[in-house]
């Protein structure tokens, strides 16, 4: 029954990585809190780097700075 | 004033279905809780099946299993 | 599998009203989109009126104005 | 450390506007609440007008009405 | 930079369990997606059982049924 | 019509501060994106420090470390 929402930037997470994330988080909720995995819901949202801000700048800007 | 967020997998909901959902939920909040429909906000998000996990597997995997 | 999040101000919704809302929204997702009700998840969040803004003012202020 | 989620309809917000929004909201949380901007996270989500309801109708319908 | 929101019913998760959940999810995002743990944000929300619906009924009702 | 959700830790934000935040964010969406303030909705959620993780530790732990 838990609901987990994971937001990340859309920088190329693969279907395989998302699959492992869903498996892992679902198992963790079962192991730590005893939650029934059958009704655990995990939703991954991938956000464009222009739309994500950290430290007052977009991730697009941050990535540019990092490359320099 | 209520805010409703509906997340579904992106498996082909039509504009007409989304319209009915918005009308229906807005009316329900008015009927049950007396909320003013003019400021009720409903946001539908459609999530790729690779990004939605239920029971520890992605909906992509689940749909494949169901087809077998 | 749909996930619905309903945010309202905490102005006295009863357990009975919340129950009807959960039943109604779950049924609507089944009727309109054919979603399996067994895994439909509805989460209602009740927010203090000081924490909800509409039209640039809090609902606390709005309620005061309405009473005048 | 604050987390801000801004949902708007996808009606052409530019990268520059989103940048200004992220800067502005981050600064506001620092000015008003003293929050460290380095860990303030702002996520902007742009929602299709078919998927956003206000007053029981979609923004798509509302825009059509407004044009008439 | 990832943001994770975990919603569970408020049925007695301890501070220790929440701590383990935060550690575990942060590490998983580092291991699977290479995300910097320093800016990973995890927010746990505990929801009253009257406010959580699954299968069209509240968790309050479900718990009563399970006890019989 | 925009919807803004601001999550902060519950460390004593006053009604006055929340009011200023709601006014400021609503105005910023009008100034930068031309959004009608009348239907802009801002919801502030205050989260216990045990329930907020940053850098893999809870804010409760972080505050203790900072005091030392």
Short mmCIF file of C-alpha atoms in Angstrom, two decimals:
data_model
loop_
_atom_site.label_atom_id
_atom_site.label_comp_id
_atom_site.label_asym_id
_atom_site.label_seq_id
_atom_site.Cartn_x
_atom_site.Cartn_y
_atom_site.Cartn_z
CA UNK A 1 0.00 0.00 0.00
CA UNK A 2 2.88 2.45 0.31
CA UNK A 3 3.24 4.91 -2.52
CA UNK A 4 6.70 6.03 -3.57
CA UNK A 5 7.39 8.84 -6.02
CA UNK A 6 10.95 9.18 -7.28
CA UNK A 7 11.84 12.26 -9.28
CA UNK A 8 15.12 12.34 -11.20
CA UNK A 9 16.43 14.38 -14.10
CA UNK A 10 15.96 12.77 -17.52
CA UNK A 11 19.61 12.03 -18.16
CA UNK A 12 19.35 8.56 -19.56
CA UNK A 13 18.17 6.17 -16.85
CA UNK A 14 17.65 2.84 -18.62
CA UNK A 15 14.60 0.57 -18.36
CA UNK A 16 16.87 -1.92 -16.58
CA UNK A 17 17.93 0.67 -13.97
CA UNK A 18 14.36 1.73 -13.37
CA UNK A 19 13.37 -1.91 -12.97
CA UNK A 20 16.07 -2.44 -10.34
CA UNK A 21 15.02 0.74 -8.53
CA UNK A 22 11.38 -0.42 -8.38
CA UNK A 23 12.41 -3.89 -7.14
CA UNK A 24 14.81 -2.45 -4.59
CA UNK A 25 12.53 0.16 -3.08
CA UNK A 26 9.61 -2.28 -2.89
CA UNK A 27 11.79 -4.84 -1.09
CA UNK A 28 13.15 -2.20 1.27
CA UNK A 29 9.65 -1.20 2.36
CA UNK A 30 8.90 -4.84 3.02
CA UNK A 31 12.15 -5.45 4.93
CA UNK A 32 12.12 -2.30 7.06
CA UNK A 33 8.40 -1.64 7.57
CA UNK A 34 6.80 -5.01 6.80
CA UNK A 35 4.72 -3.56 3.96
CA UNK A 36 3.01 -5.98 1.59
CA UNK A 37 4.93 -5.69 -1.71
CA UNK A 38 1.87 -6.67 -3.77
CA UNK A 39 0.27 -3.26 -3.29
CA UNK A 40 3.40 -1.12 -3.11
CA UNK A 41 3.33 1.41 -5.89
CA UNK A 42 6.49 3.13 -7.19
CA UNK A 43 6.31 5.93 -9.76
CA UNK A 44 9.47 7.31 -11.35
CA UNK A 45 9.28 10.73 -12.97
CA UNK A 46 12.01 11.98 -15.29
CA UNK A 47 12.25 15.75 -15.41
CA UNK A 48 14.06 17.81 -18.11
CA UNK A 49 17.23 19.46 -16.76
CA UNK A 50 15.79 22.90 -17.67
CA UNK A 51 12.95 22.25 -15.25
CA UNK A 52 15.01 21.18 -12.24
CA UNK A 53 16.65 23.75 -10.02
CA UNK A 54 19.22 23.16 -7.30
CA UNK A 55 21.06 25.93 -5.49
CA UNK A 56 19.06 28.48 -7.50
CA UNK A 57 20.30 27.35 -10.91
CA UNK A 58 18.93 24.82 -13.38
CA UNK A 59 20.63 21.45 -13.77
CA UNK A 60 21.25 22.46 -17.40
CA UNK A 61 23.42 25.36 -16.18
CA UNK A 62 25.08 23.19 -13.54
CA UNK A 63 26.04 20.54 -16.09
CA UNK A 64 27.60 23.23 -18.30
CA UNK A 65 29.65 24.58 -15.40
CA UNK A 66 30.79 21.08 -14.48
CA UNK A 67 32.08 20.44 -17.99
CA UNK A 68 34.29 23.49 -18.02
CA UNK B 1 -9.87 25.10 -3.99
CA UNK B 2 -9.23 21.35 -3.70
CA UNK B 3 -6.32 20.03 -5.70
CA UNK B 4 -6.52 16.55 -7.17
CA UNK B 5 -3.63 14.75 -8.81
CA UNK B 6 -4.43 11.57 -10.73
CA UNK B 7 -1.55 9.44 -11.91
CA UNK B 8 -2.21 6.70 -14.45
CA UNK B 9 -0.04 4.78 -16.87
CA UNK B 10 0.09 6.22 -20.39
CA UNK B 11 -1.86 3.47 -22.06
CA UNK B 12 -4.09 5.49 -24.29
CA UNK B 13 -6.54 7.49 -22.20
CA UNK B 14 -8.40 9.71 -24.66
CA UNK B 15 -9.03 13.45 -24.35
CA UNK B 16 -12.72 12.58 -23.94
CA UNK B 17 -12.02 10.18 -21.05
CA UNK B 18 -9.80 12.73 -19.32
CA UNK B 19 -12.51 15.34 -19.76
CA UNK B 20 -15.08 13.06 -18.12
CA UNK B 21 -12.70 12.30 -15.28
CA UNK B 22 -12.12 16.01 -14.61
CA UNK B 23 -15.85 16.74 -14.68
CA UNK B 24 -16.67 13.77 -12.50
CA UNK B 25 -14.07 14.35 -9.79
CA UNK B 26 -14.88 18.07 -9.62
CA UNK B 27 -18.58 17.30 -9.21
CA UNK B 28 -17.88 14.65 -6.58
CA UNK B 29 -15.92 17.12 -4.46
CA UNK B 30 -18.84 19.51 -4.70
CA UNK B 31 -21.46 16.86 -3.88
CA UNK B 32 -19.64 15.18 -0.99
CA UNK B 33 -17.66 18.04 0.54
CA UNK B 34 -19.45 21.15 -0.74
CA UNK B 35 -16.31 22.45 -2.45
CA UNK B 36 -16.68 25.30 -4.95
CA UNK B 37 -16.08 23.72 -8.39
CA UNK B 38 -14.80 27.00 -9.86
CA UNK B 39 -11.47 26.69 -8.04
CA UNK B 40 -11.13 22.90 -8.01
CA UNK B 41 -8.01 21.92 -9.86
CA UNK B 42 -7.50 18.41 -11.30
CA UNK B 43 -4.17 17.40 -12.84
CA UNK B 44 -3.83 14.07 -14.67
CA UNK B 45 -0.34 12.69 -15.16
CA UNK B 46 0.35 9.87 -17.58
CA UNK B 47 3.39 7.82 -16.68
CA UNK B 48 5.28 5.44 -19.03
CA UNK B 49 4.77 1.77 -18.08
CA UNK B 50 8.56 1.39 -17.59
CA UNK B 51 8.36 4.01 -14.84
CA UNK B 52 5.48 2.53 -12.85
CA UNK B 53 6.07 -0.31 -10.44
CA UNK B 54 3.47 -2.45 -8.72
CA UNK B 55 4.28 -5.54 -6.68
CA UNK B 56 7.97 -4.91 -7.33
CA UNK B 57 7.77 -5.19 -11.11
CA UNK B 58 7.19 -2.59 -13.81
CA UNK B 59 3.82 -2.37 -15.54
CA UNK B 60 5.73 -3.14 -18.77
CA UNK B 61 6.70 -6.55 -17.32
CA UNK B 62 3.24 -7.10 -15.88
CA UNK B 63 1.57 -6.44 -19.24
CA UNK B 64 3.92 -8.97 -20.89
CA UNK B 65 3.06 -11.61 -18.30
CA UNK B 66 -0.66 -10.94 -18.72
CA UNK B 67 -0.45 -11.49 -22.47
CA UNK B 68 1.09 -14.92 -22.15
CA UNK C 1 -2.93 0.85 -10.13
CA UNK C 2 -3.92 4.49 -10.48
CA UNK C 3 -2.79 6.75 -7.71
CA UNK C 4 -4.99 9.66 -6.69
CA UNK C 5 -3.95 12.40 -4.28
CA UNK C 6 -6.66 14.74 -3.05
CA UNK C 7 -5.62 17.81 -1.10
CA UNK C 8 -8.26 19.78 0.79
CA UNK C 9 -8.16 22.25 3.66
CA UNK C 10 -8.69 20.72 7.10
CA UNK C 11 -12.08 22.20 7.73
CA UNK C 12 -13.84 19.22 9.18
CA UNK C 13 -14.27 16.55 6.52
CA UNK C 14 -15.72 13.55 8.35
CA UNK C 15 -14.52 9.94 8.15
CA UNK C 16 -17.80 9.16 6.39
CA UNK C 17 -17.22 11.85 3.74
CA UNK C 18 -13.66 10.67 3.14
CA UNK C 19 -14.94 7.11 2.80
CA UNK C 20 -17.48 8.19 0.17
CA UNK C 21 -14.82 10.14 -1.69
CA UNK C 22 -12.49 7.12 -1.80
CA UNK C 23 -15.31 4.84 -2.99
CA UNK C 24 -16.49 7.34 -5.57
CA UNK C 25 -13.12 8.17 -7.11
CA UNK C 26 -12.11 4.49 -7.26
CA UNK C 27 -15.37 3.62 -9.02
CA UNK C 28 -15.00 6.52 -11.43
CA UNK C 29 -11.55 5.33 -12.52
CA UNK C 30 -13.03 1.89 -13.12
CA UNK C 31 -16.04 3.20 -15.05
CA UNK C 32 -14.25 5.75 -17.22
CA UNK C 33 -10.82 4.16 -17.71
CA UNK C 34 -11.41 0.49 -16.89
CA UNK C 35 -8.87 0.54 -14.06
CA UNK C 36 -8.83 -2.37 -11.64
CA UNK C 37 -10.24 -0.99 -8.36
CA UNK C 38 -8.30 -3.52 -6.26
CA UNK C 39 -5.03 -1.64 -6.79
CA UNK C 40 -6.36 1.91 -7.02
CA UNK C 41 -4.85 3.99 -4.27
CA UNK C 42 -6.45 7.22 -3.02
CA UNK C 43 -4.69 9.45 -0.50
CA UNK C 44 -6.50 12.42 1.06
CA UNK C 45 -4.37 15.14 2.62
CA UNK C 46 -5.89 17.77 4.89
CA UNK C 47 -3.93 21.00 4.95
CA UNK C 48 -4.22 23.76 7.61
CA UNK C 49 -5.89 26.92 6.24
CA UNK C 50 -2.75 28.93 7.09
CA UNK C 51 -0.80 26.73 4.68
CA UNK C 52 -3.12 26.98 1.69
CA UNK C 53 -2.99 29.99 -0.60
CA UNK C 54 -5.47 30.93 -3.30
CA UNK C 55 -5.41 34.21 -5.17
CA UNK C 56 -2.32 35.20 -3.20
CA UNK C 57 -3.94 35.05 0.22
CA UNK C 58 -4.24 32.22 2.74
CA UNK C 59 -7.56 30.44 3.18
CA UNK C 60 -7.47 31.69 6.80
CA UNK C 61 -7.61 35.28 5.51
CA UNK C 62 -10.21 34.40 2.89
CA UNK C 63 -12.51 32.82 5.49
CA UNK C 64 -12.24 35.97 7.65
CA UNK C 65 -13.17 38.18 4.71
CA UNK C 66 -16.12 35.95 3.83
CA UNK C 67 -17.50 36.23 7.36
CA UNK C 68 -17.57 39.98 7.30
CA UNK D 1 16.50 21.61 1.86
CA UNK D 2 13.06 22.86 0.93
CA UNK D 3 11.43 21.12 -2.00
CA UNK D 4 9.20 23.11 -4.33
CA UNK D 5 7.07 21.60 -7.06
CA UNK D 6 5.52 24.00 -9.56
CA UNK D 7 2.94 22.64 -11.96
CA UNK D 8 1.89 24.73 -14.94
CA UNK D 9 0.24 23.96 -18.26
CA UNK D 10 2.65 23.40 -21.15
CA UNK D 11 1.86 26.56 -23.02
CA UNK D 12 5.33 27.65 -23.98
CA UNK D 13 7.28 28.65 -20.87
CA UNK D 14 10.82 29.36 -22.08
CA UNK D 15 14.05 28.05 -20.57
CA UNK D 16 14.79 31.65 -19.56
CA UNK D 17 11.47 32.00 -17.73
CA UNK D 18 11.95 28.70 -15.92
CA UNK D 19 15.45 29.81 -14.93
CA UNK D 20 14.08 33.04 -13.45
CA UNK D 21 11.37 31.14 -11.60
CA UNK D 22 13.93 28.78 -10.05
CA UNK D 23 16.19 31.66 -9.03
CA UNK D 24 13.30 33.68 -7.64
CA UNK D 25 11.65 30.94 -5.60
CA UNK D 26 15.00 29.80 -4.17
CA UNK D 27 15.83 33.36 -3.13
CA UNK D 28 12.38 33.86 -1.62
CA UNK D 29 12.77 30.79 0.60
CA UNK D 30 16.12 32.18 1.76
CA UNK D 31 14.76 35.69 2.39
CA UNK D 32 11.53 34.72 4.13
CA UNK D 33 12.47 31.50 5.92
CA UNK D 34 16.27 31.62 6.05
CA UNK D 35 16.60 28.37 4.07
CA UNK D 36 20.02 27.48 2.66
CA UNK D 37 19.71 27.97 -1.12
CA UNK D 38 22.39 25.35 -1.84
CA UNK D 39 20.02 22.50 -1.04
CA UNK D 40 16.74 24.06 -2.17
CA UNK D 41 15.24 21.97 -4.92
CA UNK D 42 12.69 23.32 -7.40
CA UNK D 43 10.95 21.06 -9.90
CA UNK D 44 8.75 22.52 -12.65
CA UNK D 45 6.27 20.21 -14.33
CA UNK D 46 4.54 21.18 -17.55
CA UNK D 47 1.19 19.48 -18.04
CA UNK D 48 -0.73 19.18 -21.34
CA UNK D 49 -3.87 21.36 -21.38
CA UNK D 50 -6.01 18.23 -21.94
CA UNK D 51 -4.78 16.91 -18.60
CA UNK D 52 -5.47 20.00 -16.49
CA UNK D 53 -8.95 20.71 -15.20
CA UNK D 54 -10.21 23.89 -13.60
CA UNK D 55 -13.84 24.57 -12.80
CA UNK D 56 -14.73 21.11 -14.09
CA UNK D 57 -13.47 21.68 -17.63
CA UNK D 58 -10.08 21.09 -19.24
CA UNK D 59 -7.80 24.04 -20.00
CA UNK D 60 -8.10 22.99 -23.66
CA UNK D 61 -11.84 23.72 -23.53
CA UNK D 62 -11.30 26.91 -21.52
CA UNK D 63 -8.83 28.26 -24.05
CA UNK D 64 -11.32 27.58 -26.86
CA UNK D 65 -14.06 29.45 -25.00
CA UNK D 66 -11.73 32.37 -24.32
CA UNK D 67 -10.88 32.72 -28.02
CA UNK D 68 -14.49 33.01 -29.06
CA UNK E 1 19.48 15.90 -6.50
CA UNK E 2 16.83 13.17 -6.73
CA UNK E 3 13.70 13.78 -4.72
CA UNK E 4 11.88 10.82 -3.19
CA UNK E 5 8.49 11.02 -1.53
CA UNK E 6 7.36 7.99 0.44
CA UNK E 7 3.77 7.89 1.65
CA UNK E 8 2.76 5.30 4.23
CA UNK E 9 -0.12 5.00 6.67
CA UNK E 10 0.61 6.32 10.16
CA UNK E 11 0.65 2.97 11.89
CA UNK E 12 3.66 3.40 14.11
CA UNK E 13 6.81 3.60 11.97
CA UNK E 14 9.62 4.40 14.42
CA UNK E 15 12.27 7.12 14.05
CA UNK E 16 14.80 4.28 13.67
CA UNK E 17 12.84 2.68 10.82
CA UNK E 18 12.46 6.01 9.03
CA UNK E 19 16.19 6.61 9.44
CA UNK E 20 16.99 3.24 7.86
CA UNK E 21 14.56 3.93 5.02
CA UNK E 22 16.20 7.30 4.29
CA UNK E 23 19.69 5.76 4.37
CA UNK E 24 18.66 2.82 2.22
CA UNK E 25 16.84 4.73 -0.49
CA UNK E 26 19.63 7.33 -0.73
CA UNK E 27 22.22 4.59 -1.11
CA UNK E 28 20.13 2.76 -3.70
CA UNK E 29 19.92 5.87 -5.88
CA UNK E 30 23.69 6.17 -5.65
CA UNK E 31 24.31 2.49 -6.41
CA UNK E 32 21.85 2.11 -9.27
CA UNK E 33 21.86 5.56 -10.89
CA UNK E 34 25.10 7.11 -9.63
CA UNK E 35 23.27 10.00 -7.95
CA UNK E 36 25.21 12.16 -5.50
CA UNK E 37 23.84 11.26 -2.04
CA UNK E 38 24.66 14.71 -0.61
CA UNK E 39 21.75 16.32 -2.44
CA UNK E 40 19.31 13.41 -2.43
CA UNK E 41 16.18 14.41 -0.58
CA UNK E 42 13.77 11.86 0.93
CA UNK E 43 10.46 12.94 2.46
CA UNK E 44 8.31 10.44 4.34
CA UNK E 45 4.65 11.30 4.84
CA UNK E 46 2.48 9.41 7.30
CA UNK E 47 -1.19 9.45 6.42
CA UNK E 48 -4.10 8.62 8.79
CA UNK E 49 -5.77 5.30 7.90
CA UNK E 50 -9.09 7.15 7.39
CA UNK E 51 -7.46 9.13 4.61
CA UNK E 52 -5.95 6.24 2.66
CA UNK E 53 -8.05 4.22 0.28
CA UNK E 54 -7.15 0.95 -1.39
CA UNK E 55 -9.59 -1.16 -3.38
CA UNK E 56 -12.27 1.47 -2.76
CA UNK E 57 -12.24 1.20 1.01
CA UNK E 58 -10.27 3.04 3.67
CA UNK E 59 -7.37 1.32 5.43
CA UNK E 60 -9.36 1.83 8.66
CA UNK E 61 -12.10 -0.43 7.26
CA UNK E 62 -9.58 -2.90 5.85
CA UNK E 63 -7.83 -3.26 9.20
CA UNK E 64 -11.19 -3.97 10.88
CA UNK E 65 -12.01 -6.67 8.34
CA UNK E 66 -8.58 -8.24 8.75
CA UNK E 67 -9.04 -8.52 12.52
CA UNK E 68 -12.27 -10.48 12.24
CA UNK F 1 -4.20 27.97 -12.46
CA UNK F 2 -0.63 27.03 -11.49
CA UNK F 3 -0.28 24.74 -8.53
CA UNK F 4 2.70 25.12 -6.23
CA UNK F 5 3.62 22.71 -3.47
CA UNK F 6 6.27 23.84 -1.00
CA UNK F 7 7.62 21.29 1.44
CA UNK F 8 9.69 22.47 4.40
CA UNK F 9 10.62 20.96 7.75
CA UNK F 10 8.32 21.93 10.62
CA UNK F 11 10.80 24.10 12.43
CA UNK F 12 8.59 27.01 13.37
CA UNK F 13 7.55 28.86 10.20
CA UNK F 14 5.05 31.48 11.40
CA UNK F 15 1.63 32.22 9.89
CA UNK F 16 3.07 35.59 8.83
CA UNK F 17 6.00 33.94 7.00
CA UNK F 18 3.71 31.47 5.25
CA UNK F 19 1.46 34.36 4.22
CA UNK F 20 4.41 36.21 2.69
CA UNK F 21 5.55 33.07 0.90
CA UNK F 22 2.09 32.55 -0.63
CA UNK F 23 1.87 36.21 -1.72
CA UNK F 24 5.40 36.18 -3.12
CA UNK F 25 5.17 32.97 -5.11
CA UNK F 26 1.76 33.90 -6.52
CA UNK F 27 3.11 37.28 -7.63
CA UNK F 28 6.22 35.71 -9.13
CA UNK F 29 4.13 33.38 -11.31
CA UNK F 30 2.17 36.39 -12.50
CA UNK F 31 5.28 38.50 -13.18
CA UNK F 32 7.38 35.83 -14.89
CA UNK F 33 4.76 33.69 -16.63
CA UNK F 34 1.71 35.95 -16.78
CA UNK F 35 -0.41 33.52 -14.76
CA UNK F 36 -3.71 34.76 -13.36
CA UNK F 37 -3.17 35.06 -9.58
CA UNK F 38 -6.85 34.45 -8.82
CA UNK F 39 -6.54 30.75 -9.56
CA UNK F 40 -2.95 30.16 -8.44
CA UNK F 41 -2.91 27.63 -5.65
CA UNK F 42 -0.01 27.35 -3.19
CA UNK F 43 0.13 24.54 -0.63
CA UNK F 44 2.79 24.53 2.09
CA UNK F 45 3.51 21.25 3.83
CA UNK F 46 5.50 21.12 7.05
CA UNK F 47 7.28 17.81 7.59
CA UNK F 48 8.70 16.52 10.91
CA UNK F 49 12.53 16.52 10.93
CA UNK F 50 12.51 12.73 11.55
CA UNK F 51 10.73 12.30 8.23
CA UNK F 52 13.06 14.39 6.07
CA UNK F 53 16.31 12.98 4.80
CA UNK F 54 19.15 14.85 3.15
CA UNK F 55 22.51 13.32 2.35
CA UNK F 56 21.25 9.99 3.72
CA UNK F 57 20.57 11.25 7.23
CA UNK F 58 17.47 12.73 8.84
CA UNK F 59 17.28 16.46 9.53
CA UNK F 60 16.94 15.50 13.22
CA UNK F 61 20.43 13.94 13.09
CA UNK F 62 21.81 16.84 11.03
CA UNK F 63 20.54 19.41 13.53
CA UNK F 64 22.22 17.48 16.38
CA UNK F 65 25.53 17.41 14.52
CA UNK F 66 25.30 21.12 13.76
CA UNK F 67 24.84 21.94 17.44
CA UNK F 68 27.98 20.17 18.49
#
